Tab-separated table of C-alpha atoms in Angstrom:
chain	number	residue	atom	x	y	z
A	1	MET	CA	-38.475	-26.862	63.879
A	2	SER	CA	-36.724	-25.158	66.783
A	3	ALA	CA	-37.779	-21.814	68.223
A	4	ASN	CA	-34.482	-20.289	67.066
A	5	SER	CA	-35.167	-21.357	63.475
A	6	SER	CA	-38.642	-19.823	63.574
A	7	ILE	CA	-37.204	-16.561	64.887
A	8	PHE	CA	-34.602	-16.531	62.102
A	9	ILE	CA	-37.318	-16.946	59.465
A	10	ILE	CA	-39.453	-14.174	60.962
A	11	PHE	CA	-36.487	-11.818	61.234
A	12	ALA	CA	-35.418	-12.643	57.659
A	13	PHE	CA	-38.866	-11.539	56.472
A	14	ILE	CA	-38.931	-8.370	58.596
A	15	VAL	CA	-35.376	-7.259	57.785
A	16	ALA	CA	-35.934	-7.724	54.035
A	17	LEU	CA	-39.226	-5.809	54.243
A	18	ILE	CA	-37.729	-2.859	56.135
A	19	ILE	CA	-34.653	-2.575	53.918
A	20	ALA	CA	-36.655	-2.836	50.686
A	21	TYR	CA	-39.115	-0.216	51.938
A	22	ALA	CA	-36.322	2.158	52.972
A	23	ALA	CA	-34.261	1.610	49.819
A	24	THR	CA	-37.071	2.128	47.296
A	25	PRO	CA	-37.010	5.981	47.364
A	26	LEU	CA	-33.227	5.832	46.945
A	27	ALA	CA	-33.625	3.535	43.939
A	28	GLN	CA	-36.150	5.976	42.487
A	29	ARG	CA	-33.716	8.885	42.739
A	30	LEU	CA	-30.925	6.825	41.215
A	31	ALA	CA	-33.164	5.821	38.315
A	32	PHE	CA	-33.888	9.424	37.333
A	33	LYS	CA	-30.226	10.308	37.750
A	34	ILE	CA	-28.951	7.595	35.372
A	35	GLY	CA	-31.882	7.706	32.958
A	36	ALA	CA	-33.546	4.403	33.877
A	37	VAL	CA	-36.995	5.817	33.173
A	38	ASP	CA	-40.025	4.252	31.475
A	39	VAL	CA	-41.599	6.720	29.052
A	40	PRO	CA	-45.081	5.711	27.782
A	41	LYS	CA	-44.723	5.491	24.033
A	42	ASP	CA	-47.015	2.666	22.926
A	43	GLY	CA	-50.379	1.050	23.656
A	44	ARG	CA	-48.923	-1.690	25.862
A	45	ARG	CA	-48.063	0.699	28.665
A	46	MET	CA	-50.694	1.416	31.299
A	47	HIS	CA	-49.159	4.658	32.643
A	48	LYS	CA	-49.209	8.155	31.165
A	49	GLU	CA	-46.211	9.812	32.814
A	50	PRO	CA	-42.501	8.872	32.868
A	51	LYS	CA	-41.658	6.693	35.865
A	52	ALA	CA	-38.465	5.311	37.377
A	53	ARG	CA	-37.653	1.692	36.551
A	54	LEU	CA	-35.007	0.645	39.090
A	55	GLY	CA	-37.311	-0.327	41.947
A	56	GLY	CA	-36.031	-3.884	41.685
A	57	LEU	CA	-32.753	-2.737	43.211
A	58	ALA	CA	-34.554	-2.173	46.515
A	59	ILE	CA	-35.995	-5.697	46.367
A	60	PHE	CA	-32.542	-7.089	45.634
A	61	TYR	CA	-30.893	-5.186	48.497
A	62	GLY	CA	-33.589	-6.225	50.946
A	63	PHE	CA	-33.232	-9.869	49.946
A	64	LEU	CA	-29.428	-9.850	49.835
A	65	ILE	CA	-28.859	-8.227	53.223
A	66	SER	CA	-31.427	-10.474	54.882
A	67	VAL	CA	-29.861	-13.630	53.420
A	68	LEU	CA	-26.366	-12.443	54.357
A	69	CYS	CA	-27.563	-11.942	57.940
A	70	PHE	CA	-29.584	-15.125	58.401
A	71	GLY	CA	-28.563	-17.606	55.683
A	72	ASP	CA	-26.137	-20.482	56.249
A	73	PHE	CA	-23.027	-19.670	54.228
A	74	PHE	CA	-21.117	-22.491	55.838
A	75	LEU	CA	-22.251	-26.085	56.139
A	76	PRO	CA	-22.205	-27.958	59.473
A	77	GLY	CA	-18.925	-29.641	58.473
A	78	GLY	CA	-17.295	-26.265	57.885
A	79	GLY	CA	-17.410	-26.155	54.083
A	80	LEU	CA	-18.813	-23.313	51.995
A	81	ASN	CA	-22.479	-23.518	51.015
A	82	VAL	CA	-21.796	-23.546	47.277
A	83	ASN	CA	-25.495	-23.711	46.425
A	84	LEU	CA	-26.177	-20.370	48.098
A	85	ALA	CA	-22.979	-18.859	46.701
A	86	GLY	CA	-23.991	-19.946	43.201
A	87	ILE	CA	-27.504	-18.534	43.528
A	88	LEU	CA	-26.242	-15.168	44.769
A	89	ALA	CA	-23.560	-14.987	42.067
A	90	GLY	CA	-26.095	-15.763	39.352
A	91	SER	CA	-28.608	-13.294	40.782
A	92	ILE	CA	-26.025	-10.497	40.769
A	93	ILE	CA	-25.445	-11.096	37.046
A	94	VAL	CA	-29.205	-10.988	36.427
A	95	VAL	CA	-29.593	-7.757	38.420
A	96	VAL	CA	-26.687	-6.011	36.662
A	97	LEU	CA	-28.089	-7.074	33.283
A	98	GLY	CA	-31.508	-5.773	34.331
A	99	MET	CA	-30.039	-2.420	35.345
A	100	PHE	CA	-28.381	-1.930	31.969
A	101	ASP	CA	-31.577	-2.975	30.208
A	102	ASP	CA	-33.632	-0.537	32.293
A	103	MET	CA	-31.307	2.278	31.229
A	104	LYS	CA	-31.300	1.279	27.568
A	105	PRO	CA	-33.036	-1.788	26.075
A	106	ARG	CA	-30.549	-4.460	25.030
A	107	PRO	CA	-30.941	-7.032	22.224
A	108	ALA	CA	-33.125	-9.955	23.315
A	109	ILE	CA	-30.579	-12.550	22.196
A	110	LEU	CA	-27.840	-10.895	24.282
A	111	LYS	CA	-30.035	-10.891	27.391
A	112	PHE	CA	-31.000	-14.507	26.782
A	113	LEU	CA	-27.371	-15.635	26.504
A	114	ILE	CA	-26.349	-13.763	29.662
A	115	GLN	CA	-29.299	-15.293	31.515
A	116	ILE	CA	-28.099	-18.748	30.461
A	117	VAL	CA	-24.668	-17.952	31.901
A	118	ALA	CA	-26.258	-16.701	35.134
A	119	ALA	CA	-28.431	-19.820	35.436
A	120	SER	CA	-25.492	-22.112	34.705
A	121	ILE	CA	-23.579	-20.956	37.795
A	122	PRO	CA	-25.965	-22.318	40.466
A	123	VAL	CA	-26.868	-25.340	38.327
A	124	LEU	CA	-23.233	-26.436	37.927
A	125	LEU	CA	-22.793	-25.968	41.681
A	126	GLY	CA	-25.636	-28.368	42.459
A	127	VAL	CA	-28.853	-26.338	42.279
A	128	ARG	CA	-30.688	-28.612	39.882
A	129	VAL	CA	-33.300	-31.337	39.488
A	130	PHE	CA	-32.007	-34.871	39.927
A	131	VAL	CA	-35.285	-36.811	40.061
A	132	ILE	CA	-38.642	-36.323	38.367
A	133	SER	CA	-41.930	-37.845	39.505
A	134	ASN	CA	-45.023	-37.904	37.311
A	135	PRO	CA	-48.259	-37.078	39.188
A	136	PHE	CA	-50.280	-39.167	36.734
A	137	THR	CA	-48.293	-42.315	37.543
A	138	ASP	CA	-46.283	-43.638	40.462
A	139	SER	CA	-43.067	-43.748	38.465
A	140	VAL	CA	-39.891	-41.926	39.471
A	141	ILE	CA	-37.138	-41.160	36.977
A	142	LEU	CA	-33.505	-40.512	37.861
A	143	LEU	CA	-32.226	-38.006	35.322
A	144	PRO	CA	-28.838	-38.407	33.639
A	145	THR	CA	-26.425	-35.608	34.555
A	146	TRP	CA	-26.528	-33.876	31.170
A	147	LEU	CA	-30.343	-33.788	31.138
A	148	SER	CA	-30.445	-32.627	34.755
A	149	ILE	CA	-28.155	-29.696	33.929
A	150	ILE	CA	-29.861	-28.671	30.681
A	151	GLY	CA	-33.366	-29.080	32.089
A	152	SER	CA	-32.557	-27.043	35.192
A	153	ILE	CA	-31.011	-24.218	33.151
A	154	ILE	CA	-34.086	-24.138	30.911
A	155	TRP	CA	-36.327	-24.027	33.989
A	156	ILE	CA	-34.430	-21.143	35.614
A	157	VAL	CA	-34.187	-19.071	32.426
A	158	GLY	CA	-37.828	-19.823	31.602
A	159	VAL	CA	-39.195	-18.756	34.988
A	160	THR	CA	-36.900	-15.707	35.004
A	161	ASN	CA	-38.495	-14.485	31.781
A	162	ALA	CA	-42.008	-15.623	32.726
A	163	VAL	CA	-42.088	-13.372	35.788
A	164	ASN	CA	-40.653	-10.535	33.700
A	165	LEU	CA	-43.421	-10.922	31.127
A	166	ILE	CA	-46.232	-10.528	33.680
A	167	ASP	CA	-44.709	-7.289	34.975
A	168	GLY	CA	-47.191	-5.191	33.022
A	169	LEU	CA	-49.427	-3.706	35.723
A	170	ASP	CA	-48.680	-1.843	38.941
A	171	GLY	CA	-47.987	-4.319	41.722
A	172	LEU	CA	-48.643	-7.438	39.655
A	173	ALA	CA	-45.202	-9.067	39.527
A	174	ALA	CA	-44.347	-8.125	43.121
A	175	GLY	CA	-47.658	-9.431	44.449
A	176	VAL	CA	-47.630	-12.669	42.468
A	177	SER	CA	-43.999	-13.283	43.435
A	178	SER	CA	-44.733	-12.709	47.122
A	179	ILE	CA	-47.599	-15.217	46.935
A	180	ALA	CA	-45.290	-17.731	45.256
A	181	ALA	CA	-42.546	-17.146	47.843
A	182	ILE	CA	-44.977	-17.637	50.735
A	183	ALA	CA	-46.263	-20.837	49.109
A	184	LEU	CA	-42.722	-22.185	48.710
A	185	LEU	CA	-41.950	-21.254	52.329
A	186	SER	CA	-45.119	-23.013	53.505
A	187	ILE	CA	-44.228	-26.172	51.599
A	188	LEU	CA	-40.715	-26.152	53.039
A	189	LEU	CA	-42.158	-25.857	56.553
A	190	ILE	CA	-44.734	-28.593	55.934
A	191	ASN	CA	-41.951	-30.894	54.757
A	192	HIS	CA	-39.872	-30.042	57.855
A	193	SER	CA	-37.027	-28.799	55.691
A	194	HIS	CA	-33.712	-28.674	57.520
A	195	SER	CA	-32.284	-26.177	55.029
A	196	MET	CA	-32.279	-22.875	56.887
A	197	THR	CA	-30.900	-21.254	53.736
A	198	LEU	CA	-33.966	-22.175	51.655
A	199	LEU	CA	-36.328	-21.080	54.421
A	200	VAL	CA	-34.527	-17.758	54.808
A	201	MET	CA	-34.421	-17.166	51.046
A	202	ALA	CA	-38.166	-17.717	50.656
A	203	ALA	CA	-38.972	-15.532	53.678
A	204	ALA	CA	-36.572	-12.784	52.577
A	205	LEU	CA	-37.981	-12.729	49.043
A	206	ALA	CA	-41.543	-12.416	50.341
A	207	GLY	CA	-40.482	-9.685	52.773
A	208	ALA	CA	-38.653	-7.702	50.089
A	209	CYS	CA	-41.728	-7.831	47.833
A	210	PHE	CA	-43.968	-6.626	50.668
A	211	GLY	CA	-41.560	-3.779	51.372
A	212	PHE	CA	-41.665	-2.678	47.739
A	213	LEU	CA	-45.426	-3.037	47.155
A	214	PRO	CA	-46.514	0.186	48.956
A	215	TYR	CA	-44.608	2.126	46.280
A	216	ASN	CA	-45.591	-0.125	43.397
A	217	PHE	CA	-49.301	-0.817	43.886
A	218	ASN	CA	-51.612	1.233	41.689
A	219	PRO	CA	-51.013	4.083	41.216
A	220	ALA	CA	-47.332	3.155	41.259
A	221	LYS	CA	-44.675	5.687	42.180
A	222	LEU	CA	-42.064	3.626	40.326
A	223	PHE	CA	-41.577	0.271	38.583
A	224	MET	CA	-39.320	-2.630	39.505
A	225	GLY	CA	-38.121	-2.840	35.881
A	226	ASP	CA	-36.233	-5.784	34.434
A	227	THR	CA	-33.874	-5.380	37.389
A	228	GLY	CA	-36.560	-6.591	39.768
A	229	ALA	CA	-38.743	-8.840	37.619
A	230	THR	CA	-35.908	-11.015	36.316
A	231	PHE	CA	-34.354	-11.189	39.797
A	232	LEU	CA	-37.630	-12.390	41.318
A	233	GLY	CA	-38.047	-15.035	38.632
A	234	PHE	CA	-34.454	-16.197	39.019
A	235	ILE	CA	-34.677	-16.654	42.805
A	236	LEU	CA	-38.107	-18.317	42.684
A	237	ALA	CA	-36.837	-20.739	40.044
A	238	CYS	CA	-33.756	-21.615	42.104
A	239	ILE	CA	-35.749	-22.201	45.295
A	240	SER	CA	-38.309	-24.340	43.467
A	241	ILE	CA	-35.788	-26.988	42.372
A	242	GLN	CA	-34.212	-27.617	45.753
A	243	GLY	CA	-35.127	-29.542	48.885
A	244	PRO	CA	-38.576	-31.183	48.771
A	245	PHE	CA	-39.317	-29.753	45.330
A	246	LYS	CA	-36.819	-31.973	43.530
A	247	THR	CA	-39.237	-34.894	43.344
A	248	TYR	CA	-42.255	-32.791	42.351
A	249	VAL	CA	-40.756	-30.674	39.608
A	250	ALA	CA	-42.395	-32.656	36.764
A	251	PHE	CA	-45.931	-31.256	36.798
A	252	THR	CA	-47.042	-30.359	40.289
A	253	VAL	CA	-45.727	-28.085	43.022
A	254	PRO	CA	-43.402	-25.580	41.277
A	255	LEU	CA	-45.592	-25.571	38.189
A	256	LEU	CA	-48.664	-24.637	40.221
A	257	VAL	CA	-46.924	-22.197	42.563
A	258	LEU	CA	-45.558	-20.345	39.523
A	259	GLY	CA	-48.642	-21.170	37.467
A	260	LEU	CA	-49.712	-17.650	36.493
A	261	PRO	CA	-46.447	-16.472	34.884
A	262	ILE	CA	-45.872	-19.891	33.285
A	263	PHE	CA	-49.442	-20.056	31.977
A	264	ASP	CA	-49.323	-16.505	30.599
A	265	THR	CA	-45.894	-16.970	29.021
A	266	THR	CA	-46.887	-20.244	27.362
A	267	PHE	CA	-49.878	-18.606	25.701
A	268	ALA	CA	-47.731	-15.606	24.724
A	269	ILE	CA	-45.239	-17.867	22.943
A	270	ILE	CA	-48.008	-19.797	21.157
A	271	ARG	CA	-49.717	-16.532	20.185
A	272	ARG	CA	-46.537	-15.052	18.714
A	273	ILE	CA	-45.673	-18.213	16.818
A	274	ILE	CA	-49.152	-18.285	15.267
A	275	LYS	CA	-48.846	-14.608	14.310
A	276	ARG	CA	-45.293	-15.227	13.057
A	277	GLN	CA	-43.855	-12.660	15.435
A	278	PRO	CA	-40.526	-12.906	17.279
A	279	ILE	CA	-41.047	-14.857	20.515
A	280	MET	CA	-39.401	-12.116	22.602
A	281	ALA	CA	-41.332	-9.292	20.896
A	282	PRO	CA	-43.633	-7.391	23.300
A	283	ASP	CA	-47.359	-7.267	22.594
A	284	ARG	CA	-50.677	-6.457	24.234
A	285	GLY	CA	-52.019	-9.987	24.427
A	286	HIS	CA	-51.097	-10.941	27.992
A	287	LEU	CA	-53.760	-12.012	30.464
A	288	HIS	CA	-53.622	-8.694	32.325
A	289	HIS	CA	-54.084	-6.800	29.056
A	290	LYS	CA	-57.080	-8.996	28.198
A	291	LEU	CA	-58.739	-8.246	31.528
A	292	ILE	CA	-58.100	-4.505	31.139
A	293	ASP	CA	-59.527	-4.592	27.612
A	294	GLN	CA	-62.668	-6.317	28.903
A	295	GLY	CA	-63.380	-3.299	31.103
A	296	PHE	CA	-61.887	-4.266	34.450
A	297	SER	CA	-60.066	-1.500	36.290
A	298	HIS	CA	-56.321	-1.603	36.851
A	299	ARG	CA	-56.672	-2.507	40.524
A	300	THR	CA	-59.448	-5.037	39.951
A	301	THR	CA	-57.369	-6.808	37.324
A	302	VAL	CA	-54.397	-7.075	39.673
A	303	ILE	CA	-56.587	-8.373	42.515
A	304	ILE	CA	-58.158	-10.980	40.195
A	305	LEU	CA	-54.704	-12.213	39.229
A	306	TYR	CA	-53.609	-12.218	42.886
A	307	GLY	CA	-56.608	-14.434	43.589
A	308	LEU	CA	-55.750	-16.783	40.744
A	309	SER	CA	-52.162	-17.051	41.968
A	310	ALA	CA	-53.354	-17.758	45.507
A	311	ILE	CA	-55.692	-20.507	44.269
A	312	LEU	CA	-52.845	-22.156	42.392
A	313	ALA	CA	-50.506	-21.840	45.383
A	314	ILE	CA	-53.054	-23.341	47.778
A	315	SER	CA	-53.723	-26.127	45.279
A	316	ALA	CA	-50.020	-26.958	45.233
A	317	ILE	CA	-49.998	-27.251	49.019
A	318	VAL	CA	-53.152	-29.400	49.038
A	319	ILE	CA	-51.686	-31.710	46.405
A	320	LEU	CA	-48.580	-32.100	48.517
A	321	LEU	CA	-50.644	-33.071	51.555
A	322	SER	CA	-53.073	-35.461	49.864
A	323	ASP	CA	-53.324	-38.340	47.436
A	324	MET	CA	-55.709	-36.426	45.188
A	325	SER	CA	-53.098	-34.999	42.828
A	326	ARG	CA	-54.640	-36.374	39.640
A	327	ALA	CA	-58.158	-35.153	40.392
A	328	LEU	CA	-56.947	-31.784	41.625
A	329	LEU	CA	-54.806	-31.210	38.577
A	330	MET	CA	-57.819	-31.836	36.366
A	331	VAL	CA	-59.927	-29.378	38.392
A	332	ILE	CA	-57.188	-26.753	38.361
A	333	SER	CA	-56.775	-27.144	34.598
A	334	VAL	CA	-60.489	-26.545	34.118
A	335	ILE	CA	-60.321	-23.457	36.357
A	336	LEU	CA	-57.366	-22.046	34.440
A	337	PHE	CA	-58.941	-22.489	31.043
A	338	SER	CA	-62.276	-21.165	32.340
A	339	VAL	CA	-60.580	-17.997	33.574
A	340	PHE	CA	-58.820	-17.610	30.249
A	341	ALA	CA	-62.097	-18.113	28.382
A	342	LEU	CA	-63.827	-15.515	30.542
A	343	THR	CA	-61.210	-12.929	29.632
A	344	LEU	CA	-62.150	-13.380	25.995
A	345	ARG	CA	-65.785	-12.531	26.616
A	346	ASN	CA	-66.971	-8.999	26.135
A	347	HIS	CA	-67.227	-7.246	29.464
A	348	PRO	CA	-70.181	-4.772	29.652
A	349	GLU	CA	-67.953	-1.776	30.353
A	350	ALA	CA	-65.663	-2.657	27.490
A	351	GLU	CA	-68.652	-2.999	25.181
A	352	LYS	CA	-69.905	0.455	26.198
A	353	GLU	CA	-66.492	1.998	25.586
A	354	LYS	CA	-66.300	0.297	22.195
A	355	GLN	CA	-69.752	1.580	21.193
A	356	SER	CA	-68.899	5.079	22.421
A	357	ALA	CA	-65.692	5.102	20.389
A	358	GLU	CA	-67.554	3.964	17.283
A	359	GLU	CA	-70.206	6.679	17.754
A	360	LYS	CA	-67.544	9.392	18.084
A	361	LYS	CA	-65.835	8.084	14.968
A	362	ASN	CA	-69.104	8.170	13.022
A	363	GLU	CA	-69.801	11.725	14.208
A	364	GLN	CA	-66.372	12.874	13.034
A	365	GLU	CA	-66.979	11.300	9.639
């Protein structure tokens, strides 16, 4: 990689960080002005006071301006970079939808359909998976066009919602997304990617998240809302099925890099099906809720999940660099299920709180 390319990547990160940091207070004021406020009204919410929900706008602006400054909108031959144009067009739809949802919750089916439309734009313009490799075998499968399109749309919509679902604690979605973006950037660099656009997008996304985190880490001054969480998921999904990721999309790199939201969402869907609840219905059964309920503090829970995300991201990079993919996947699977099992155990502090609550109840009776 040339020195100029490295400078572009660094500047993309810094510009996105500065703009997101500067724009966050403006997004907060706008949120209160238009009524995009999260009022705690049920047990799922971890805050006690109304807070602005449009913080994701600052992330979007930081990312967008950075990509506009440093991304390649025109190919070497002079043609338009339709992949980038498609991603930005789709992301704008996702952000606008998120803004309306942050002001007033919209029907889940409506949001889902609009997300499909948004995902279809980059996919039909070439942002999709063409080849799948299975880490448990040496086989490579060339996907038929129809399956490539449908599978890629499902992936983008799925990751978009997965990141949104983990946005339940201060700083969680922004931190996990920044870790994922840095991992994707690292993999692109390791593979000597010649796509400056992908490199800039990953760097800009990480920078925008870092710029937003000072306002969002516990205790948060505002939330990113659906505006930010769905945007982060959308961009991460689009990056993860381009360049060197196309041949690893089956079970390895993107799956591990985005492991936490995918893992949590998968269990959420299974849990709701078993309980015969609507799949999109909110509940208090997510991994971060489990850790909180076991007695871990808000900050400790977020840091634990940061650590888990980092382990998965590093594992993805190691798998890419070695021939140990099968063994590593087995180890990582054991780690994931061990962590999940630990969250189900009674934490001492949680047990004390439970006993105290029972004693108070008995005294009242």
